[in-house]
XYZ file of C-alpha atoms in Angstrom:
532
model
C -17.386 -33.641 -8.461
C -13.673 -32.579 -9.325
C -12.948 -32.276 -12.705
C -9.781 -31.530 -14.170
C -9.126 -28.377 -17.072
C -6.499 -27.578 -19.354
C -6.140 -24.665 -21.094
C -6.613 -24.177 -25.283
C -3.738 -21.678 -25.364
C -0.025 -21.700 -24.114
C 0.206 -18.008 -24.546
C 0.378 -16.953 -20.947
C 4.166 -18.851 -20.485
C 4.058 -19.847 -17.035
C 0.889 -19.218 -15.949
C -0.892 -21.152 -18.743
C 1.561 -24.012 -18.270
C 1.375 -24.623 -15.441
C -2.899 -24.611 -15.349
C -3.270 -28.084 -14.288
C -6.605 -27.591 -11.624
C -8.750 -28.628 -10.132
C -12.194 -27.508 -9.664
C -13.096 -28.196 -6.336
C -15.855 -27.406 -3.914
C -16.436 -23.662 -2.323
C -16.254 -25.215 1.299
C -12.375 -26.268 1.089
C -10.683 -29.083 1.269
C -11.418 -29.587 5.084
C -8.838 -29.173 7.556
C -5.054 -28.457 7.201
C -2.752 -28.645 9.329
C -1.081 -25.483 10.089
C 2.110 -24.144 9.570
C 4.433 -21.147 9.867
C 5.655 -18.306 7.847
C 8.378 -18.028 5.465
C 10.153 -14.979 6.079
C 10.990 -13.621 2.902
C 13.078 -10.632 2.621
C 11.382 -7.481 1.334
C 13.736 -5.229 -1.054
C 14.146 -1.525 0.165
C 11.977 0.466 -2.251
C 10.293 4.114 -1.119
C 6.676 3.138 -0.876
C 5.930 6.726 -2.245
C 7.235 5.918 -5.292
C 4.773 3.046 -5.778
C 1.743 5.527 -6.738
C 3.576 8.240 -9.006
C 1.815 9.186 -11.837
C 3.951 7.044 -14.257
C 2.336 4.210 -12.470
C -1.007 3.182 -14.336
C -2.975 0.011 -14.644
C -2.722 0.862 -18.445
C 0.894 -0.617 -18.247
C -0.611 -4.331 -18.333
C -2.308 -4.084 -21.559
C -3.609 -7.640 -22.430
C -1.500 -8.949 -25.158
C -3.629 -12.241 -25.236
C -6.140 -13.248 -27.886
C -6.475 -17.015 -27.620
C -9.224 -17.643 -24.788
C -8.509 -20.235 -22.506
C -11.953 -22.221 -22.089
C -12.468 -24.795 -19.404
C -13.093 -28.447 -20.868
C -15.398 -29.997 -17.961
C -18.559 -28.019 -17.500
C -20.584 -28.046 -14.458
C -23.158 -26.877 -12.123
C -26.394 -24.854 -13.982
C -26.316 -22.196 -16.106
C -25.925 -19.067 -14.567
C -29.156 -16.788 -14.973
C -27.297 -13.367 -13.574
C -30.167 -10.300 -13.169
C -29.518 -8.331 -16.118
C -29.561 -4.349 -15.618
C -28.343 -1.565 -17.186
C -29.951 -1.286 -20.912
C -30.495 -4.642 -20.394
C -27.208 -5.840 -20.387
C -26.352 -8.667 -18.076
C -23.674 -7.740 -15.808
C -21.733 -11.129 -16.768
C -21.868 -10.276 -20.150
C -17.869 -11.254 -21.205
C -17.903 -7.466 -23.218
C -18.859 -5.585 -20.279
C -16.302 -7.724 -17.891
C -13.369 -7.374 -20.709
C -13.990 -3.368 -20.218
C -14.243 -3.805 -16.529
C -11.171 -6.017 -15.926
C -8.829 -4.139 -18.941
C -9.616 -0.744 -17.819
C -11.100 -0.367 -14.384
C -10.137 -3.277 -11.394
C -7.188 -2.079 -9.836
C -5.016 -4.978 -10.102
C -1.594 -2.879 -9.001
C -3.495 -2.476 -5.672
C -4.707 -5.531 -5.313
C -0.963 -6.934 -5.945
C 0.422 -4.687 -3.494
C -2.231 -5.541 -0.900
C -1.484 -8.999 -1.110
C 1.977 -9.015 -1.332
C 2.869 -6.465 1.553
C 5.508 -5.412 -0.599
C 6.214 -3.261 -4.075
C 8.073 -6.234 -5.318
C 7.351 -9.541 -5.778
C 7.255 -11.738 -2.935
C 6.122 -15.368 -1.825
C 3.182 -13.562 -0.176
C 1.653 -13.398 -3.491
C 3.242 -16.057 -5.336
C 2.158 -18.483 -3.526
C -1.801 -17.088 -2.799
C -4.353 -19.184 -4.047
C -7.006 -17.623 -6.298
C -10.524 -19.160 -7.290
C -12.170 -18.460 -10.017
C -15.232 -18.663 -11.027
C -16.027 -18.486 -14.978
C -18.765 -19.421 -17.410
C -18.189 -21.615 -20.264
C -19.901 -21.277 -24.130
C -22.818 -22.848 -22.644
C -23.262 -20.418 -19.886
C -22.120 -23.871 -17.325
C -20.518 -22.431 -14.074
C -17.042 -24.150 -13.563
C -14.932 -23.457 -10.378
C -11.304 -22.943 -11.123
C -9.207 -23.741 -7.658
C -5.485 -23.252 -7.222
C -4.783 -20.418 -9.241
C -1.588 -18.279 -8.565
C 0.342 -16.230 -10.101
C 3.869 -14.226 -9.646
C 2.988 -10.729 -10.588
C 0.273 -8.346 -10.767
C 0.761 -8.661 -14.818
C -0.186 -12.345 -14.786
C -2.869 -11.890 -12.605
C -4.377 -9.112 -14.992
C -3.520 -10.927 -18.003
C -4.938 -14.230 -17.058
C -8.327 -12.544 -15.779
C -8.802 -10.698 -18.931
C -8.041 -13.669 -21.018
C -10.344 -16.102 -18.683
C -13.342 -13.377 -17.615
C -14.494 -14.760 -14.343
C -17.643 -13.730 -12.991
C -15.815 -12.984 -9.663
C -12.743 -14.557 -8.249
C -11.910 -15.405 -4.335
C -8.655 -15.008 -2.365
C -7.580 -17.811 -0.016
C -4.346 -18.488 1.869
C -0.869 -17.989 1.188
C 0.563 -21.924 1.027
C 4.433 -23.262 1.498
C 4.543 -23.301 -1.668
C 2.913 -22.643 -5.006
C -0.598 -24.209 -5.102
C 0.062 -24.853 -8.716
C 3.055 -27.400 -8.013
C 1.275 -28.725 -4.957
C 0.359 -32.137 -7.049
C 4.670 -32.390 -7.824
C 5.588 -32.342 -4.399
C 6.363 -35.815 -3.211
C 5.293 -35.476 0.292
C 1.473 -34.197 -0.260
C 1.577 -33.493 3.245
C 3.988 -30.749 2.889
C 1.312 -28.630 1.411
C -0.006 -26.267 4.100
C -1.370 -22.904 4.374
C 0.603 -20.266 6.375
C -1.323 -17.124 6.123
C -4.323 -15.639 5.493
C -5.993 -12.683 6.958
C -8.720 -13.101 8.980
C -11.876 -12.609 7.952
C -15.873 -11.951 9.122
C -18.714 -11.995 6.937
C -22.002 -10.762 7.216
C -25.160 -11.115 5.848
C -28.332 -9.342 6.204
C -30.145 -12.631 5.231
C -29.165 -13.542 8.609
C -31.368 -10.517 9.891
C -34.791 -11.956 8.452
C -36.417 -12.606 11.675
C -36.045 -9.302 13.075
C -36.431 -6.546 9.939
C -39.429 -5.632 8.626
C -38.952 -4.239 5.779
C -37.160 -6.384 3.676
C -35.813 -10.158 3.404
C -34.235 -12.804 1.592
C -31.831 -11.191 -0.914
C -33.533 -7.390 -0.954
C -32.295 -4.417 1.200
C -33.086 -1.021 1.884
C -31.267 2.078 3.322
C -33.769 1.104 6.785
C -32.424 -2.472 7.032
C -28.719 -1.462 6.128
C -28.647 0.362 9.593
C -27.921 -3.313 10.774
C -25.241 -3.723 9.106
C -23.841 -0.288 9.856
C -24.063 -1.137 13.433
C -22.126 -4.596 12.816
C -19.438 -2.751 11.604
C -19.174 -0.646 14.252
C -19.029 -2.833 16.829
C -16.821 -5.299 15.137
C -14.594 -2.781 14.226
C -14.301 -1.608 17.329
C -13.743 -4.698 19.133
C -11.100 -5.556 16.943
C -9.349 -2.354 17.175
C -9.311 -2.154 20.967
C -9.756 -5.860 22.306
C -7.217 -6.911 20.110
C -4.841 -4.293 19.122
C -5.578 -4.982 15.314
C -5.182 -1.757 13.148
C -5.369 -2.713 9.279
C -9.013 -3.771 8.871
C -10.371 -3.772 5.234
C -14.276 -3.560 4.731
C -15.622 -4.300 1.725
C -19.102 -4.328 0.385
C -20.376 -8.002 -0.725
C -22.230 -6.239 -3.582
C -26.095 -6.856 -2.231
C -26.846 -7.772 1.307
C -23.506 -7.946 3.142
C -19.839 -6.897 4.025
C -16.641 -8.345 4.467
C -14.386 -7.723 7.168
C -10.214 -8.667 6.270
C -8.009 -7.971 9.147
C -4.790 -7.484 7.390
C -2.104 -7.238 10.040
C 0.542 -9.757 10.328
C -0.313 -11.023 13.832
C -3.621 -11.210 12.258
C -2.161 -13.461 9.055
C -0.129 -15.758 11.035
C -2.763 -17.274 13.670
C -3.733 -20.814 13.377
C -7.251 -21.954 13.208
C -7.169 -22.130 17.279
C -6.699 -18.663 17.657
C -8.698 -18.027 14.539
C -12.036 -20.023 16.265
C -10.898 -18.295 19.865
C -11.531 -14.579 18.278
C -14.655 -15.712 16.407
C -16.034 -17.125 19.430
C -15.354 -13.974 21.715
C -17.235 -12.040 18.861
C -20.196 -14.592 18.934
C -22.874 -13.432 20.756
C -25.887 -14.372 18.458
C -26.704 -18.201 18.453
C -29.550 -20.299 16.965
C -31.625 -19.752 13.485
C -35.054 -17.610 12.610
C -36.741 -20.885 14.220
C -35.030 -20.854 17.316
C -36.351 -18.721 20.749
C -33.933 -16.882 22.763
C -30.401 -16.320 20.761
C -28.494 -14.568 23.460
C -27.764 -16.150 26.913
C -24.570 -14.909 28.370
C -22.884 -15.196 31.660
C -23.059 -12.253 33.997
C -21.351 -10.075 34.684
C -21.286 -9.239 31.251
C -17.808 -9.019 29.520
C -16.377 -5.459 28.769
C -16.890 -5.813 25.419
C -20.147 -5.637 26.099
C -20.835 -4.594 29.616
C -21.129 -0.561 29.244
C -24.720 -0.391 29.156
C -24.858 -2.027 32.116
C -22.412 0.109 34.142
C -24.102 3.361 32.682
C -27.109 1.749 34.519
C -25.495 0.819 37.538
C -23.704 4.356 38.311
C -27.025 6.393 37.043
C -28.436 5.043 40.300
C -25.528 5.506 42.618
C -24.720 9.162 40.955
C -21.133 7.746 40.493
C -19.187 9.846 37.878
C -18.310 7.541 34.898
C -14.946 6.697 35.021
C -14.947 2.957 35.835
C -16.080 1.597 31.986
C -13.734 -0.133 30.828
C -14.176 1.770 27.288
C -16.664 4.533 25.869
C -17.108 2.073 22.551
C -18.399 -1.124 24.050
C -20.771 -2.618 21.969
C -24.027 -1.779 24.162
C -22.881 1.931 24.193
C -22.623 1.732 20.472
C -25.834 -0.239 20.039
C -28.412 1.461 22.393
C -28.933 4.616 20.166
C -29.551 2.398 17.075
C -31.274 0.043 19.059
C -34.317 3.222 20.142
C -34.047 4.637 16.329
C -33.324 2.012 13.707
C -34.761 -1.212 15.847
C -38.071 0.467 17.345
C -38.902 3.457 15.605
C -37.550 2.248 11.900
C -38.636 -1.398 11.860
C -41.157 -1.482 14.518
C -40.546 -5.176 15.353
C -43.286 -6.086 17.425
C -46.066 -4.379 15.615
C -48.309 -7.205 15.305
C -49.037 -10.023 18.407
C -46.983 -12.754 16.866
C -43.940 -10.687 17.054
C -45.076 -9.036 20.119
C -45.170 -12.892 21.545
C -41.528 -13.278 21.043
C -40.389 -10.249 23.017
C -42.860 -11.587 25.952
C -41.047 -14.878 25.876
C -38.048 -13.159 26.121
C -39.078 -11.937 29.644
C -38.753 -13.488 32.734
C -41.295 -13.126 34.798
C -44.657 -14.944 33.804
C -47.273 -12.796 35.736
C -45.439 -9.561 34.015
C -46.088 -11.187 30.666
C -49.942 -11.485 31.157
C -50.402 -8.202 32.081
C -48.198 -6.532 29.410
C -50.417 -9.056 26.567
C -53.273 -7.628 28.197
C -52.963 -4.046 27.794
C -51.588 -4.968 24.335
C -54.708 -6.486 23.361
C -56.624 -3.623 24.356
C -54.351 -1.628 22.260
C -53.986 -3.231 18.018
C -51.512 -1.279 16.502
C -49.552 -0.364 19.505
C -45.630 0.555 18.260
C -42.730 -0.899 19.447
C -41.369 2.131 21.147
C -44.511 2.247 23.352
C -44.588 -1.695 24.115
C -40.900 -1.224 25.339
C -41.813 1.347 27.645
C -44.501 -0.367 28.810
C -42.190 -2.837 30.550
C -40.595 -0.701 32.702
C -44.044 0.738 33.351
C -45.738 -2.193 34.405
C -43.072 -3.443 36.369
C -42.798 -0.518 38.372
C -46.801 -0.401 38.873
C -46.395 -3.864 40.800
C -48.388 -6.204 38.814
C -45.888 -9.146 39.508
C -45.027 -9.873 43.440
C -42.539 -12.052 42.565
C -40.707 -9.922 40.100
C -36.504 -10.104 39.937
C -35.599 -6.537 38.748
C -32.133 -7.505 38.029
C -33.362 -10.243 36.319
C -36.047 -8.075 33.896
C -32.703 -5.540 33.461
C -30.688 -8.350 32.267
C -33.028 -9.798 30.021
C -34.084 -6.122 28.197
C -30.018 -6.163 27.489
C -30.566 -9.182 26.100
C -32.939 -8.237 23.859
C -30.870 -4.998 22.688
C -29.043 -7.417 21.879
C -30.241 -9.561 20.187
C -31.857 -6.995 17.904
C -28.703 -4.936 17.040
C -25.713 -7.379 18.003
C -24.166 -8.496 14.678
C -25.319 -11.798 13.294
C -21.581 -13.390 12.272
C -21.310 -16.504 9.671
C -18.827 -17.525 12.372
C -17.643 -20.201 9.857
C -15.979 -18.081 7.655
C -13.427 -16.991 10.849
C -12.490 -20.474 11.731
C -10.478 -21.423 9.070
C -7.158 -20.641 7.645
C -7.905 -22.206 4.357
C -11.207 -20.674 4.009
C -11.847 -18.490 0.709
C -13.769 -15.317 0.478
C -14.832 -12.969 -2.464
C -12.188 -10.045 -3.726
C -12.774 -6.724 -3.429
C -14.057 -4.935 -6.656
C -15.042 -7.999 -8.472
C -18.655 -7.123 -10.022
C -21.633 -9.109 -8.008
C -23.232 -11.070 -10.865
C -26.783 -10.451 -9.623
C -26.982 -6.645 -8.952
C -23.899 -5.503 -11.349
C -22.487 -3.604 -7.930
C -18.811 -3.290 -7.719
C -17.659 -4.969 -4.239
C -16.085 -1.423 -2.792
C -14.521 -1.005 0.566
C -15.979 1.055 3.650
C -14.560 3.408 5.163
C -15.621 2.492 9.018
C -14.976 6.272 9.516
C -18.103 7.534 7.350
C -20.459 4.837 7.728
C -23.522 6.531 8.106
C -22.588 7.991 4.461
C -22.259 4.522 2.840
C -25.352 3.695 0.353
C -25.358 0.020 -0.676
C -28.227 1.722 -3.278
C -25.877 3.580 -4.752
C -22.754 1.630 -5.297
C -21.882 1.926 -8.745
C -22.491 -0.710 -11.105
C -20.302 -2.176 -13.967
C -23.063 -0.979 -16.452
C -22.895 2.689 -14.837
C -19.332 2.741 -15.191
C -19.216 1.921 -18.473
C -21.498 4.639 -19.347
C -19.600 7.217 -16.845
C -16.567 6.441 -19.476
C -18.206 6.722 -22.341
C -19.328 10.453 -21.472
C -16.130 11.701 -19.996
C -14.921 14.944 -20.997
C -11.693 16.199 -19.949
C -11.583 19.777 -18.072
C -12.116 22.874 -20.581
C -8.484 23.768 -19.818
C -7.525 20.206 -21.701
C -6.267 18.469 -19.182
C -7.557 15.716 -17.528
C -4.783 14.801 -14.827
C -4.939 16.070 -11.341
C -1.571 17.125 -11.105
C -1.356 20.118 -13.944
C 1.005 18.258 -16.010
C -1.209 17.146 -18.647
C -1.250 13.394 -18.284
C -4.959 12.162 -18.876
C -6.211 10.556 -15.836
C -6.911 6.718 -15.841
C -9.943 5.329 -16.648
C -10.731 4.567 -12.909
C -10.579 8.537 -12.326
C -13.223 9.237 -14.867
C -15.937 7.374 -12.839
C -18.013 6.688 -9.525
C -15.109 4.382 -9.033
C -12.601 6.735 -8.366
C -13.065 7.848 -4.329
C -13.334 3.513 -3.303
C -9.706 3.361 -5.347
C -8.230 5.774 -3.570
C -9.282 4.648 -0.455
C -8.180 1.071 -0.819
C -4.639 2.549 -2.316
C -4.407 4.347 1.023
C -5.116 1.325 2.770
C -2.724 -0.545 0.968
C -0.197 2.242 1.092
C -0.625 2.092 5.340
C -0.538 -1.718 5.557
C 3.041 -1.554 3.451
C 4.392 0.956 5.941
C 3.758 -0.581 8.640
C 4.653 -3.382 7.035
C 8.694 -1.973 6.789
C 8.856 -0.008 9.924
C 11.369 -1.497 12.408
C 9.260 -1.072 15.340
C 6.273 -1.954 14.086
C 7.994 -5.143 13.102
C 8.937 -5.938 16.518
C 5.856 -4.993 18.552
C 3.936 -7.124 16.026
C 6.562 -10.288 16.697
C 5.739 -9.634 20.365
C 2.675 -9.560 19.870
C 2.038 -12.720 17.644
C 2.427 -15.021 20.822
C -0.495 -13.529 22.577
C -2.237 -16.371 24.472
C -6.185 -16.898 24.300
């Protein structure tokens, strides 16, 4: 139920004056009508100024001591798994450290704004947040904006959220949005577009974990969704600022940051989403993949490596040497049916059969499988191929077998999308480096370009980098800066945190460019009337 909230304090000037909110459910208001873009004008500043050494997170000290508390509690206490000596990773000590000293609120500023200076890309981005009041009730704060990257840092050190989510950038500041006289004015314009995924979603098929646990075995499914989404978007679509970000337990977040990306209504939002959807139907459901053949490029390579293996053609009519069964197929012999061993036992081995299409073909394979208890996976897949070809079934369709084995690659390596979250301009999602309240895992970015090195198990968590301060030592020489002149690093540098920084502040610093570069501009403006 909405509530409204005022603050205690007035100390924040505009932002704490102007905290009239609501807090609203996580699923939106519903549908908005879309608009376009203000074009505001972007002052000429040299981007490589932007990360000199002067430039520290330790300029936004928090002058604030009043703390602004919420005055309409609800939802149930939040019971966040404590680790770390025991101290719960919402504790508001450990999040004052985190938030004062550690998020990188510069970057995130910059990221959002597309600019050094301060522009209605920012100003008018909503920000959730989600905070804890002296009773430990959970109250969601919606409409939250904020001019600068000093308010934003000020007001989250003064408030403590447990985490806070980004949403779109509106006509006009989501704070004033109850003074406007025509309500309807009130639209969002931009917002990158976003995936999400979640290994929950990946129950039904791994073995070795579920519900909210993981493992380095079962991550290999996620490692493979961000390949192939990656991929897709890159070459399908042209995109080429794509933020990952870990979710800080089971998932990661995909934000395509480019401006054609930004600007697309929820038409062209649902259109990509759907092109990416190949996995339909829950854990209950039978067969999740039915597509029409021929398959599309984006996911037709395995079948024209198949094809022109027979024929002895050379391999020079695929469309592209990343299509998603090229990328999958390796993963799909080594993490699927070597790692996970899906179909160890006959239940599970009963849901490949039905996946088959030929009935006769199915008795005999259940046969020899019952003669055999503890068969592996990578033997009952072969075993397909070699019953087929032994002529058990008269009436067997090879091309139909062939088509449904791709289908079942498929459907156990294909990423599971909450296609949701892609629809809809006005949907929010989860910042980067805010701390996951249940693990204590900082939400870091990926780098799609060392996957196979990323360890959700070893993210580092706020109660880790607390401790990786408190030991610091600067080099024996005295100086702790990187550059030889003596200036002590920032606290970032002195922990785990410091190589997922500096990869988001080269994101950010590529995004900006490209952002200012003439050409870029007008390719992009070409490009933003593509047709779906």
């Amino acid at each position: 139920m909405p509530h409204s909230t005022s603050p205690t304090s007035h100390s924040l000037g505009e932002v704490a004056a102007a905290n009239m909110t609501e807090v609203a459910s996580r699923n939106g208001d519903g549908d908005i009508t879309m608009g376009g873009t203000d074009g505001d004008d972007k002052k000429d500043v040299k981007l490589e100024d932007l990360f000199a050494d002067v430039d520290s997170d330790e300029e936004f000290p928090s002058s604030r001591q009043d703390e602004i508390k919420p005055s309409s509690p609800i939802a149930a206490p939040l019971s966040p798994l404590g680790n770390g000596g025991g101290i719960s990773s919402s504790d508001p000590q450990l999040l004052r450290m985190f938030y004062q000293r550690l998020f990188p609120f510069r970057y995130l500023f910059q990221w959002l704004n597309h600019s050094p200076t301060p522009t209605n890309d920012f100003a008018h981005r909503e920000f959730a947040l989600t905070i804890n009041d002296a009773s430990g009730n959970e109250i969601y704060l919606r409409y939250q904006s904020y001019p600068t990257a000093d308010l934003i840092r000020k007001d989250i050190v003064a408030r403590l959220p447990t985490r806070f989510e980004i949403g779109p950038v509106y006509t006009t500041n989501p704070r004033d949005r109850k003074s406007l006289r025509n309500q309807n004015s009130f639209k969002p314009l931009s917002k990158e577009l976003c995936f999400d995924i979640d290994l929950t979603d990946y129950d039904d098929i791994r073995t070795c974990c579920d519900k909210a646990n993981i493992c380095l075995k079962c991550w290999q499914f996620m490692t493979m969704a961000v390949k192939t989404i990656d991929a897709a978007l890159r070459d399908d679509f042209g995109f080429r600022h794509i933020l990952w970000v870990y979710s800080g337990r089971r998932g990661a977040h995909a934000w395509v940051c480019d401006k054609k990306a930004r600007v697309m209504d929820d038409q062209k939002r649902r259109a990509i989403a759907g092109y990416l959807e190949v996995i339909k139907g829950g854990a209950q459901s039978g067969k999740k993949v039915n597509l029409w053949r021929p398959l599309h490029p984006h996911l037709r390579y395995f079948q024209e490596v198949v094809k022109q293996s027979k024929t002895k053609e050379k391999l020079t009519k695929i469309p592209s040497h990343s299509r998603s069964l090229d990328i999958l197929a390796p993963h799909f012999q080594t993490d699927v049916l070597s790692t996970q061993d899906p179909w160890s036992s006959s239940s599970r081995a009963e849901h490949l059969l039905s996946l088959l299409p030929d009935r006769t073909l199915n008795d005999s394979l259940r046969k020899k499988w019952d003669s055999s208890p503890g068969r592996a996976s990578k033997a009952k897949w072969g075993d397909i191929d070699t019953v087929a070809k032994s002529g058990a079934s008269k009436s067997l369709d090879a091309k139909a077998l062939l088509e449904a084995k791709q289908d079942v690659v498929l459907e156990y390596t294909y990423p599971r999308l909450d296609i949701e979250v892609s629809k809809k301009l006005n949907h929010l999602l989860k910042s980067p480096f805010v701390v996951h309240p249940g693990t204590g895992r900082v939400c870091v970015p990926i780098d799609p370009g060392n996957l196979d090195g990323f360890d959700p198990t070893g993210v580092p968590t706020v109660q880790e980098l607390r401790e990786e301060i408190d030991n610091w030592k600067p080099d024996e020489d005295g100086e702790g800066g990187e550059g030889g002149g003596g200036k002590p690093p920032a606290d970032w540098e002195k922990t785990s945190l410091k190589p997922y920084i500096e990869f988001f502040r080269s994101f950010v610093l590529a995004l900006m460019r490209d952002e200012r570069d003439p050409k870029i501009k007008r390719e992009r403006d070409e490009d933003e009337g593509m047709e779906f």
